């Protein structure tokens, strides 16, 4: 998620800054002496000690009173600039797409995951090239990532991991088509991208492949969204102490507590009522794990964006940023949820 998603306010410029201050105090003007017949005739001196009368028909300017000695004006709080309406609309649309593809036909959902992975790889490749001059071998990454997802869905975890190894080899070989300068840097970033996006996404299709796969994936997505919502709600209301100010200034410790509480409550309900054979206490552990991994995933992508000097990974989703800005919490959470569900209720 974005840095503003945990609800911490950011103060505006402090009083006395030379440029861009939100509020300033103009010098006060002494009151003009009154006369029974109107203003006292004669010139009024210019400069800081007085003002010149406005010509006829002109609008009078009211001077602002000086602040009392020793006091500073209150600073204005500014939220990060997000189009809330667009963000809600896009979020609802994405949710409807995911739910429809998930419960209508599993193969359609696999295609949705593959499309998200492809766009995410393209965003990473573009930002690395623009900001760092790193050229990820994109074609072998995209082709191999698609094979990884299909192998995981059709043949299971072993096939997905074997496809991952061949994708890494394809990245190393594919980069040989260009000059050797920066080869190590490019392939290192390429291997990172393969593991960060398609490899972690394979655990989503592994969940889907179970008999109750759509419900497992729904629980995975639901808990991640609830964790982020809890972090925002509690952090917005109570957040004061920053969680990791050097990485993501918008996140607070209160927000982390909210993420844990909301996710654990949702996990208990989800495991009890949505997963066959699930127990509420398993949901508590699942929710705790989701809150931890979702937060770490969010912070991890924030580190990448800080290093690249960008706010968002892309602009495809109005009010949200790019696809990677939506996947940052989901991707690292997927293997943890898959593993815990297998431990709790079996592979399905």
mmCIF file of C-alpha atoms in Angstrom:
data_model
loop_
_atom_site.group_PDB
_atom_site.id
_atom_site.type_symbol
_atom_site.label_atom_id
_atom_site.label_comp_id
_atom_site.label_asym_id
_atom_site.label_seq_id
_atom_site.Cartn_x
_atom_site.Cartn_y
_atom_site.Cartn_z
ATOM 1 C CA UNK A 1 0.000 0.000 0.000
ATOM 2 C CA UNK A 2 0.915 3.629 -0.269
ATOM 3 C CA UNK A 3 2.574 5.525 2.538
ATOM 4 C CA UNK A 4 -0.622 7.452 3.228
ATOM 5 C CA UNK A 5 -2.737 4.336 3.661
ATOM 6 C CA UNK A 6 -2.207 4.008 7.434
ATOM 7 C CA UNK A 7 -3.780 7.348 8.164
ATOM 8 C CA UNK A 8 -1.000 9.342 9.815
ATOM 9 C CA UNK A 9 -1.439 13.081 9.388
ATOM 10 C CA UNK A 10 1.432 15.185 8.157
ATOM 11 C CA UNK A 11 1.820 18.730 9.480
ATOM 12 C CA UNK A 12 2.068 21.638 7.115
ATOM 13 C CA UNK A 13 4.968 24.089 6.974
ATOM 14 C CA UNK A 14 5.869 25.760 10.267
ATOM 15 C CA UNK A 15 5.367 29.452 10.827
ATOM 16 C CA UNK A 16 8.302 31.567 9.764
ATOM 17 C CA UNK A 17 9.478 29.562 6.708
ATOM 18 C CA UNK A 18 10.795 31.792 3.981
ATOM 19 C CA UNK A 19 8.898 30.150 1.097
ATOM 20 C CA UNK A 20 5.668 28.221 0.706
ATOM 21 C CA UNK A 21 4.280 28.865 4.199
ATOM 22 C CA UNK A 22 0.641 28.052 4.663
ATOM 23 C CA UNK A 23 -0.130 31.053 6.887
ATOM 24 C CA UNK A 24 1.627 34.377 7.316
ATOM 25 C CA UNK A 25 1.084 37.425 9.441
ATOM 26 C CA UNK A 26 1.110 40.805 7.717
ATOM 27 C CA UNK A 27 2.470 43.876 9.541
ATOM 28 C CA UNK A 28 -0.216 45.705 11.475
ATOM 29 C CA UNK A 29 -1.268 49.240 10.484
ATOM 30 C CA UNK A 30 -2.061 51.894 13.101
ATOM 31 C CA UNK A 31 -5.713 53.001 13.121
ATOM 32 C CA UNK A 32 -6.430 56.152 11.159
ATOM 33 C CA UNK A 33 -7.586 59.069 13.322
ATOM 34 C CA UNK A 34 -11.200 59.996 12.770
ATOM 35 C CA UNK A 35 -12.553 63.511 12.223
ATOM 36 C CA UNK A 36 -16.152 64.664 12.415
ATOM 37 C CA UNK A 37 -16.081 65.532 8.752
ATOM 38 C CA UNK A 38 -14.166 62.473 7.567
ATOM 39 C CA UNK A 39 -10.505 61.460 7.562
ATOM 40 C CA UNK A 40 -7.939 63.939 8.776
ATOM 41 C CA UNK A 41 -6.722 65.874 5.746
ATOM 42 C CA UNK A 42 -3.164 65.661 4.700
ATOM 43 C CA UNK A 43 -0.891 62.922 3.423
ATOM 44 C CA UNK A 44 -0.523 59.671 5.250
ATOM 45 C CA UNK A 45 3.086 58.479 5.315
ATOM 46 C CA UNK A 46 4.104 55.402 3.350
ATOM 47 C CA UNK A 47 6.101 52.519 4.737
ATOM 48 C CA UNK A 48 5.659 50.153 7.631
ATOM 49 C CA UNK A 49 4.263 52.830 9.965
ATOM 50 C CA UNK A 50 1.218 53.660 7.877
ATOM 51 C CA UNK A 51 -0.839 52.972 4.787
ATOM 52 C CA UNK A 52 -2.079 55.145 1.961
ATOM 53 C CA UNK A 53 -5.868 55.541 1.606
ATOM 54 C CA UNK A 54 -7.417 53.489 -1.194
ATOM 55 C CA UNK A 55 -8.679 55.413 -4.214
ATOM 56 C CA UNK A 56 -12.421 55.813 -4.694
ATOM 57 C CA UNK A 57 -14.146 52.546 -5.608
ATOM 58 C CA UNK A 58 -11.181 50.370 -4.654
ATOM 59 C CA UNK A 59 -11.623 47.429 -2.335
ATOM 60 C CA UNK A 60 -10.173 47.969 1.090
ATOM 61 C CA UNK A 61 -7.524 45.550 2.311
ATOM 62 C CA UNK A 62 -7.849 44.353 5.855
ATOM 63 C CA UNK A 63 -4.555 43.802 7.624
ATOM 64 C CA UNK A 64 -4.084 40.653 9.643
ATOM 65 C CA UNK A 65 -3.313 41.071 13.298
ATOM 66 C CA UNK A 66 0.134 40.062 14.500
ATOM 67 C CA UNK A 67 0.350 36.924 16.627
ATOM 68 C CA UNK A 68 0.887 37.406 20.338
ATOM 69 C CA UNK A 69 4.505 37.331 21.390
ATOM 70 C CA UNK A 70 5.863 33.854 21.980
ATOM 71 C CA UNK A 71 3.032 32.083 20.172
ATOM 72 C CA UNK A 72 3.106 30.344 16.817
ATOM 73 C CA UNK A 73 0.079 29.873 14.637
ATOM 74 C CA UNK A 74 -1.383 26.380 14.405
ATOM 75 C CA UNK A 75 -0.042 24.361 11.505
ATOM 76 C CA UNK A 76 -2.396 22.954 8.902
ATOM 77 C CA UNK A 77 -2.556 19.204 8.510
ATOM 78 C CA UNK A 78 -2.285 17.913 5.018
ATOM 79 C CA UNK A 79 -3.217 14.475 3.773
ATOM 80 C CA UNK A 80 -1.458 12.786 0.901
ATOM 81 C CA UNK A 81 -3.106 13.776 -2.370
ATOM 82 C CA UNK A 82 -5.314 10.842 -3.394
ATOM 83 C CA UNK A 83 -8.527 10.932 -5.369
ATOM 84 C CA UNK A 84 -10.761 9.175 -2.842
ATOM 85 C CA UNK A 85 -13.668 8.743 -5.235
ATOM 86 C CA UNK A 86 -11.488 7.199 -7.906
ATOM 87 C CA UNK A 87 -9.750 4.992 -5.333
ATOM 88 C CA UNK A 88 -13.075 3.631 -4.063
ATOM 89 C CA UNK A 89 -14.421 3.086 -7.567
ATOM 90 C CA UNK A 90 -11.297 1.259 -8.731
ATOM 91 C CA UNK A 91 -11.215 -0.819 -5.543
ATOM 92 C CA UNK A 92 -14.834 -1.898 -5.956
ATOM 93 C CA UNK A 93 -14.248 -2.713 -9.622
ATOM 94 C CA UNK A 94 -11.185 -4.809 -8.887
ATOM 95 C CA UNK A 95 -12.995 -6.622 -6.097
ATOM 96 C CA UNK A 96 -15.920 -7.448 -8.378
ATOM 97 C CA UNK A 97 -13.546 -8.733 -11.068
ATOM 98 C CA UNK A 98 -11.693 -10.937 -8.606
ATOM 99 C CA UNK A 99 -14.850 -12.392 -7.018
ATOM 100 C CA UNK A 100 -16.543 -13.025 -10.373
ATOM 101 C CA UNK A 101 -13.512 -14.755 -11.906
ATOM 102 C CA UNK A 102 -12.847 -16.693 -8.714
ATOM 103 C CA UNK A 103 -16.250 -18.352 -8.425
ATOM 104 C CA UNK A 104 -17.304 -18.562 -12.080
ATOM 105 C CA UNK A 105 -14.332 -20.456 -13.516
ATOM 106 C CA UNK A 106 -10.966 -21.150 -11.936
ATOM 107 C CA UNK A 107 -9.123 -20.829 -15.248
ATOM 108 C CA UNK A 108 -10.394 -17.264 -15.623
ATOM 109 C CA UNK A 109 -8.950 -16.353 -12.239
ATOM 110 C CA UNK A 110 -5.601 -17.865 -13.240
ATOM 111 C CA UNK A 111 -5.679 -15.587 -16.288
ATOM 112 C CA UNK A 112 -6.397 -12.585 -14.038
ATOM 113 C CA UNK A 113 -3.417 -13.485 -11.832
ATOM 114 C CA UNK A 114 -1.189 -13.924 -14.901
ATOM 115 C CA UNK A 115 -2.236 -10.513 -16.224
ATOM 116 C CA UNK A 116 -1.506 -8.855 -12.866
ATOM 117 C CA UNK A 117 1.896 -10.555 -12.710
ATOM 118 C CA UNK A 118 2.748 -9.456 -16.250
ATOM 119 C CA UNK A 119 1.818 -5.835 -15.576
ATOM 120 C CA UNK A 120 3.700 -5.913 -12.272
ATOM 121 C CA UNK A 121 6.865 -7.171 -13.987
ATOM 122 C CA UNK A 122 6.526 -4.473 -16.633
ATOM 123 C CA UNK A 123 6.151 -1.762 -13.959
ATOM 124 C CA UNK A 124 9.226 -2.980 -12.103
ATOM 125 C CA UNK A 125 11.235 -3.189 -15.322
ATOM 126 C CA UNK A 126 10.189 0.311 -16.399
ATOM 127 C CA UNK A 127 10.960 1.946 -13.046
ATOM 128 C CA UNK A 128 14.332 0.184 -12.738
ATOM 129 C CA UNK A 129 15.281 1.332 -16.227
ATOM 130 C CA UNK A 130 14.108 4.922 -15.731
ATOM 131 C CA UNK A 131 15.567 5.524 -12.280
ATOM 132 C CA UNK A 132 18.620 3.236 -12.083
ATOM 133 C CA UNK A 133 19.519 2.373 -15.668
ATOM 134 C CA UNK A 134 18.906 -1.323 -14.900
ATOM 135 C CA UNK A 135 17.467 -3.308 -17.807
ATOM 136 C CA UNK A 136 15.664 -6.419 -16.620
ATOM 137 C CA UNK A 137 15.408 -9.137 -19.309
ATOM 138 C CA UNK A 138 11.647 -8.682 -19.583
ATOM 139 C CA UNK A 139 10.685 -11.239 -22.248
ATOM 140 C CA UNK A 140 12.114 -14.317 -20.463
ATOM 141 C CA UNK A 141 10.732 -12.996 -17.163
ATOM 142 C CA UNK A 142 7.217 -12.634 -18.592
ATOM 143 C CA UNK A 143 7.269 -15.970 -20.419
ATOM 144 C CA UNK A 144 8.773 -17.843 -17.495
ATOM 145 C CA UNK A 145 6.400 -16.197 -15.004
ATOM 146 C CA UNK A 146 3.387 -17.358 -17.011
ATOM 147 C CA UNK A 147 4.750 -20.913 -17.173
ATOM 148 C CA UNK A 148 5.359 -20.860 -13.410
ATOM 149 C CA UNK A 149 1.714 -19.991 -12.724
ATOM 150 C CA UNK A 150 0.342 -22.596 -15.121
ATOM 151 C CA UNK A 151 2.682 -25.279 -13.800
ATOM 152 C CA UNK A 152 1.676 -24.557 -10.217
ATOM 153 C CA UNK A 153 -2.035 -24.677 -10.996
ATOM 154 C CA UNK A 154 -1.910 -27.830 -13.124
ATOM 155 C CA UNK A 155 0.891 -29.868 -11.543
ATOM 156 C CA UNK A 156 1.408 -28.448 -8.063
ATOM 157 C CA UNK A 157 4.206 -26.905 -6.038
ATOM 158 C CA UNK A 158 7.049 -29.063 -7.349
ATOM 159 C CA UNK A 159 6.322 -28.139 -10.963
ATOM 160 C CA UNK A 160 6.060 -24.449 -10.072
ATOM 161 C CA UNK A 161 9.437 -24.463 -8.365
ATOM 162 C CA UNK A 162 11.060 -26.331 -11.249
ATOM 163 C CA UNK A 163 9.626 -23.737 -13.649
ATOM 164 C CA UNK A 164 11.090 -21.028 -11.419
ATOM 165 C CA UNK A 165 14.573 -22.524 -11.794
ATOM 166 C CA UNK A 166 14.244 -22.628 -15.585
ATOM 167 C CA UNK A 167 12.959 -19.028 -15.601
ATOM 168 C CA UNK A 168 16.042 -17.869 -13.717
ATOM 169 C CA UNK A 169 18.217 -19.685 -16.267
ATOM 170 C CA UNK A 170 16.260 -18.019 -19.081
ATOM 171 C CA UNK A 171 16.923 -14.600 -17.536
ATOM 172 C CA UNK A 172 20.668 -15.309 -17.383
ATOM 173 C CA UNK A 173 20.750 -16.492 -20.995
ATOM 174 C CA UNK A 174 18.386 -13.839 -22.326
ATOM 175 C CA UNK A 175 20.586 -11.009 -21.076
ATOM 176 C CA UNK A 176 23.494 -12.379 -23.150
ATOM 177 C CA UNK A 177 21.923 -10.878 -26.269
ATOM 178 C CA UNK A 178 23.178 -7.448 -25.143
ATOM 179 C CA UNK A 179 26.744 -6.232 -24.453
ATOM 180 C CA UNK A 180 28.404 -7.537 -21.290
ATOM 181 C CA UNK A 181 28.498 -4.125 -19.564
ATOM 182 C CA UNK A 182 26.151 -4.143 -16.507
ATOM 183 C CA UNK A 183 25.359 -7.828 -17.059
ATOM 184 C CA UNK A 184 25.618 -8.696 -13.356
ATOM 185 C CA UNK A 185 23.456 -5.758 -12.321
ATOM 186 C CA UNK A 186 20.768 -6.541 -14.898
ATOM 187 C CA UNK A 187 20.499 -10.266 -14.204
ATOM 188 C CA UNK A 188 20.529 -9.708 -10.444
ATOM 189 C CA UNK A 189 17.564 -7.375 -10.779
ATOM 190 C CA UNK A 190 15.916 -9.826 -13.171
ATOM 191 C CA UNK A 191 16.226 -12.740 -10.743
ATOM 192 C CA UNK A 192 14.895 -10.521 -7.948
ATOM 193 C CA UNK A 193 11.867 -9.589 -10.080
ATOM 194 C CA UNK A 194 11.158 -13.255 -10.881
ATOM 195 C CA UNK A 195 11.085 -14.232 -7.218
ATOM 196 C CA UNK A 196 9.314 -11.067 -6.063
ATOM 197 C CA UNK A 197 6.367 -11.225 -8.463
ATOM 198 C CA UNK A 198 5.605 -14.514 -10.294
ATOM 199 C CA UNK A 199 7.182 -16.868 -7.741
ATOM 200 C CA UNK A 200 5.200 -15.437 -4.817
ATOM 201 C CA UNK A 201 2.082 -15.335 -7.002
ATOM 202 C CA UNK A 202 2.336 -19.077 -7.652
ATOM 203 C CA UNK A 203 1.158 -19.666 -4.080
ATOM 204 C CA UNK A 204 -2.139 -18.003 -4.962
ATOM 205 C CA UNK A 205 -2.791 -20.526 -7.750
ATOM 206 C CA UNK A 206 -1.618 -23.330 -5.458
ATOM 207 C CA UNK A 207 -4.383 -22.310 -3.053
ATOM 208 C CA UNK A 208 -6.826 -22.148 -5.960
ATOM 209 C CA UNK A 209 -6.020 -25.693 -7.084
ATOM 210 C CA UNK A 210 -7.523 -27.210 -3.909
ATOM 211 C CA UNK A 211 -11.097 -28.509 -3.989
ATOM 212 C CA UNK A 212 -12.196 -25.540 -1.908
ATOM 213 C CA UNK A 213 -9.657 -23.325 -3.654
ATOM 214 C CA UNK A 214 -11.916 -20.314 -4.321
ATOM 215 C CA UNK A 215 -12.758 -20.067 -0.616
ATOM 216 C CA UNK A 216 -9.096 -20.302 0.374
ATOM 217 C CA UNK A 217 -8.178 -17.528 -2.032
ATOM 218 C CA UNK A 218 -11.113 -15.450 -0.806
ATOM 219 C CA UNK A 219 -9.951 -15.801 2.804
ATOM 220 C CA UNK A 220 -6.407 -14.848 1.761
ATOM 221 C CA UNK A 221 -7.566 -11.679 -0.013
ATOM 222 C CA UNK A 222 -10.139 -10.815 2.644
ATOM 223 C CA UNK A 223 -7.672 -10.987 5.539
ATOM 224 C CA UNK A 224 -5.097 -8.906 3.692
ATOM 225 C CA UNK A 225 -7.663 -6.207 2.886
ATOM 226 C CA UNK A 226 -9.044 -6.250 6.444
ATOM 227 C CA UNK A 227 -5.519 -5.924 7.832
ATOM 228 C CA UNK A 228 -4.869 -2.851 5.718
ATOM 229 C CA UNK A 229 -8.280 -1.379 6.592
ATOM 230 C CA UNK A 230 -7.693 -1.886 10.303
ATOM 231 C CA UNK A 231 -4.296 -0.266 10.044
ATOM 232 C CA UNK A 232 -5.787 2.771 8.317
ATOM 233 C CA UNK A 233 -8.778 3.137 10.658
ATOM 234 C CA UNK A 234 -6.840 2.845 13.921
ATOM 235 C CA UNK A 235 -3.806 4.732 12.647
ATOM 236 C CA UNK A 236 -5.965 7.626 11.408
ATOM 237 C CA UNK A 237 -7.702 7.944 14.769
ATOM 238 C CA UNK A 238 -4.953 7.154 17.244
ATOM 239 C CA UNK A 239 -1.675 7.120 15.321
ATOM 240 C CA UNK A 240 1.016 9.331 16.825
ATOM 241 C CA UNK A 241 4.232 7.330 17.046
ATOM 242 C CA UNK A 242 5.720 6.345 13.701
ATOM 243 C CA UNK A 243 6.357 2.699 12.944
ATOM 244 C CA UNK A 244 9.267 3.123 10.515
ATOM 245 C CA UNK A 245 9.641 6.841 9.725
ATOM 246 C CA UNK A 246 12.695 6.436 7.516
ATOM 247 C CA UNK A 247 10.940 3.871 5.345
ATOM 248 C CA UNK A 248 7.269 4.854 5.366
ATOM 249 C CA UNK A 249 6.428 8.027 7.316
ATOM 250 C CA UNK A 250 2.675 7.455 7.067
ATOM 251 C CA UNK A 251 2.641 4.234 9.105
ATOM 252 C CA UNK A 252 2.177 4.275 12.855
ATOM 253 C CA UNK A 253 2.488 1.781 15.684
ATOM 254 C CA UNK A 254 -1.196 2.213 16.466
ATOM 255 C CA UNK A 255 -1.906 1.300 12.841
ATOM 256 C CA UNK A 256 0.035 -1.942 13.258
ATOM 257 C CA UNK A 257 -2.016 -2.790 16.350
ATOM 258 C CA UNK A 258 -5.192 -2.106 14.363
ATOM 259 C CA UNK A 259 -3.993 -4.374 11.554
ATOM 260 C CA UNK A 260 -3.346 -7.222 13.983
ATOM 261 C CA UNK A 261 -6.671 -6.895 15.836
ATOM 262 C CA UNK A 262 -8.798 -6.565 12.707
ATOM 263 C CA UNK A 263 -7.033 -9.419 10.898
ATOM 264 C CA UNK A 264 -7.238 -11.783 13.879
ATOM 265 C CA UNK A 265 -10.956 -11.125 14.332
ATOM 266 C CA UNK A 266 -11.623 -11.615 10.621
ATOM 267 C CA UNK A 267 -9.436 -14.721 10.584
ATOM 268 C CA UNK A 268 -11.378 -16.352 13.421
ATOM 269 C CA UNK A 269 -14.674 -15.779 11.608
ATOM 270 C CA UNK A 270 -13.319 -16.844 8.217
ATOM 271 C CA UNK A 271 -11.778 -20.098 9.412
ATOM 272 C CA UNK A 272 -14.895 -20.997 11.392
ATOM 273 C CA UNK A 273 -17.444 -20.300 8.669
ATOM 274 C CA UNK A 274 -15.705 -20.297 5.272
ATOM 275 C CA UNK A 275 -13.115 -23.093 5.433
ATOM 276 C CA UNK A 276 -14.235 -26.701 5.821
ATOM 277 C CA UNK A 277 -12.628 -28.202 8.909
ATOM 278 C CA UNK A 278 -11.312 -24.827 10.080
ATOM 279 C CA UNK A 279 -11.390 -23.681 13.718
ATOM 280 C CA UNK A 280 -11.645 -20.198 15.128
ATOM 281 C CA UNK A 281 -8.346 -20.425 17.026
ATOM 282 C CA UNK A 282 -6.583 -21.301 13.771
ATOM 283 C CA UNK A 283 -8.050 -18.109 12.333
ATOM 284 C CA UNK A 284 -6.488 -16.085 15.133
ATOM 285 C CA UNK A 285 -3.048 -17.405 14.226
ATOM 286 C CA UNK A 286 -3.746 -16.943 10.524
ATOM 287 C CA UNK A 287 -4.838 -13.339 11.051
ATOM 288 C CA UNK A 288 -1.759 -12.563 13.120
ATOM 289 C CA UNK A 289 0.501 -13.993 10.411
ATOM 290 C CA UNK A 290 -1.321 -12.053 7.686
ATOM 291 C CA UNK A 291 -0.988 -8.754 9.555
ATOM 292 C CA UNK A 292 2.749 -9.326 10.018
ATOM 293 C CA UNK A 293 3.520 -10.352 6.432
ATOM 294 C CA UNK A 294 1.251 -7.712 4.888
ATOM 295 C CA UNK A 295 2.984 -5.003 6.907
ATOM 296 C CA UNK A 296 6.440 -6.296 6.008
ATOM 297 C CA UNK A 297 5.450 -6.506 2.347
ATOM 298 C CA UNK A 298 4.191 -2.941 2.407
ATOM 299 C CA UNK A 299 7.400 -1.731 4.045
ATOM 300 C CA UNK A 300 9.485 -3.749 1.594
ATOM 301 C CA UNK A 301 7.940 -2.078 -1.423
ATOM 302 C CA UNK A 302 8.279 1.298 0.309
ATOM 303 C CA UNK A 303 12.016 0.613 0.590
ATOM 304 C CA UNK A 304 12.172 -0.097 -3.144
ATOM 305 C CA UNK A 305 10.297 3.102 -3.969
ATOM 306 C CA UNK A 306 12.493 5.151 -1.618
ATOM 307 C CA UNK A 307 15.565 3.782 -3.353
ATOM 308 C CA UNK A 308 14.073 4.590 -6.760
ATOM 309 C CA UNK A 309 12.905 8.031 -5.628
ATOM 310 C CA UNK A 310 9.278 7.529 -6.674
ATOM 311 C CA UNK A 311 5.909 7.685 -4.921
ATOM 312 C CA UNK A 312 4.067 4.999 -6.909
ATOM 313 C CA UNK A 313 5.149 2.144 -9.128
ATOM 314 C CA UNK A 314 2.734 3.203 -11.861
ATOM 315 C CA UNK A 315 -0.373 5.162 -12.788
ATOM 316 C CA UNK A 316 -2.615 2.427 -14.168
ATOM 317 C CA UNK A 317 -5.097 2.506 -11.262
ATOM 318 C CA UNK A 318 -6.448 6.004 -10.485
ATOM 319 C CA UNK A 319 -6.292 6.749 -6.771
ATOM 320 C CA UNK A 320 -4.109 3.698 -6.128
ATOM 321 C CA UNK A 321 -0.990 4.005 -8.290
ATOM 322 C CA UNK A 322 0.177 0.942 -10.176
ATOM 323 C CA UNK A 323 -0.556 -2.767 -10.004
ATOM 324 C CA UNK A 324 2.511 -3.291 -7.811
ATOM 325 C CA UNK A 325 1.122 -0.761 -5.334
ATOM 326 C CA UNK A 326 -1.834 -3.141 -4.868
ATOM 327 C CA UNK A 327 0.232 -6.330 -4.818
ATOM 328 C CA UNK A 328 2.804 -5.204 -2.260
ATOM 329 C CA UNK A 329 0.900 -6.675 0.704
ATOM 330 C CA UNK A 330 -0.656 -9.604 -1.150
ATOM 331 C CA UNK A 331 2.460 -11.169 -2.657
ATOM 332 C CA UNK A 332 4.456 -11.887 0.533
ATOM 333 C CA UNK A 333 1.279 -12.932 2.342
ATOM 334 C CA UNK A 334 0.370 -15.633 -0.204
ATOM 335 C CA UNK A 335 2.997 -18.275 0.743
ATOM 336 C CA UNK A 336 2.282 -17.835 4.458
ATOM 337 C CA UNK A 337 -1.479 -18.306 4.034
ATOM 338 C CA UNK A 338 -0.956 -21.290 1.716
ATOM 339 C CA UNK A 339 1.373 -22.980 4.184
ATOM 340 C CA UNK A 340 -0.854 -22.384 7.226
ATOM 341 C CA UNK A 341 -3.981 -23.579 5.441
ATOM 342 C CA UNK A 342 -2.194 -26.763 4.390
ATOM 343 C CA UNK A 343 -1.053 -27.260 8.000
ATOM 344 C CA UNK A 344 -4.493 -26.554 9.462
ATOM 345 C CA UNK A 345 -6.881 -28.291 7.050
ATOM 346 C CA UNK A 346 -4.675 -30.164 4.586
ATOM 347 C CA UNK A 347 -3.836 -29.566 0.923
ATOM 348 C CA UNK A 348 -7.445 -30.040 -0.199
#
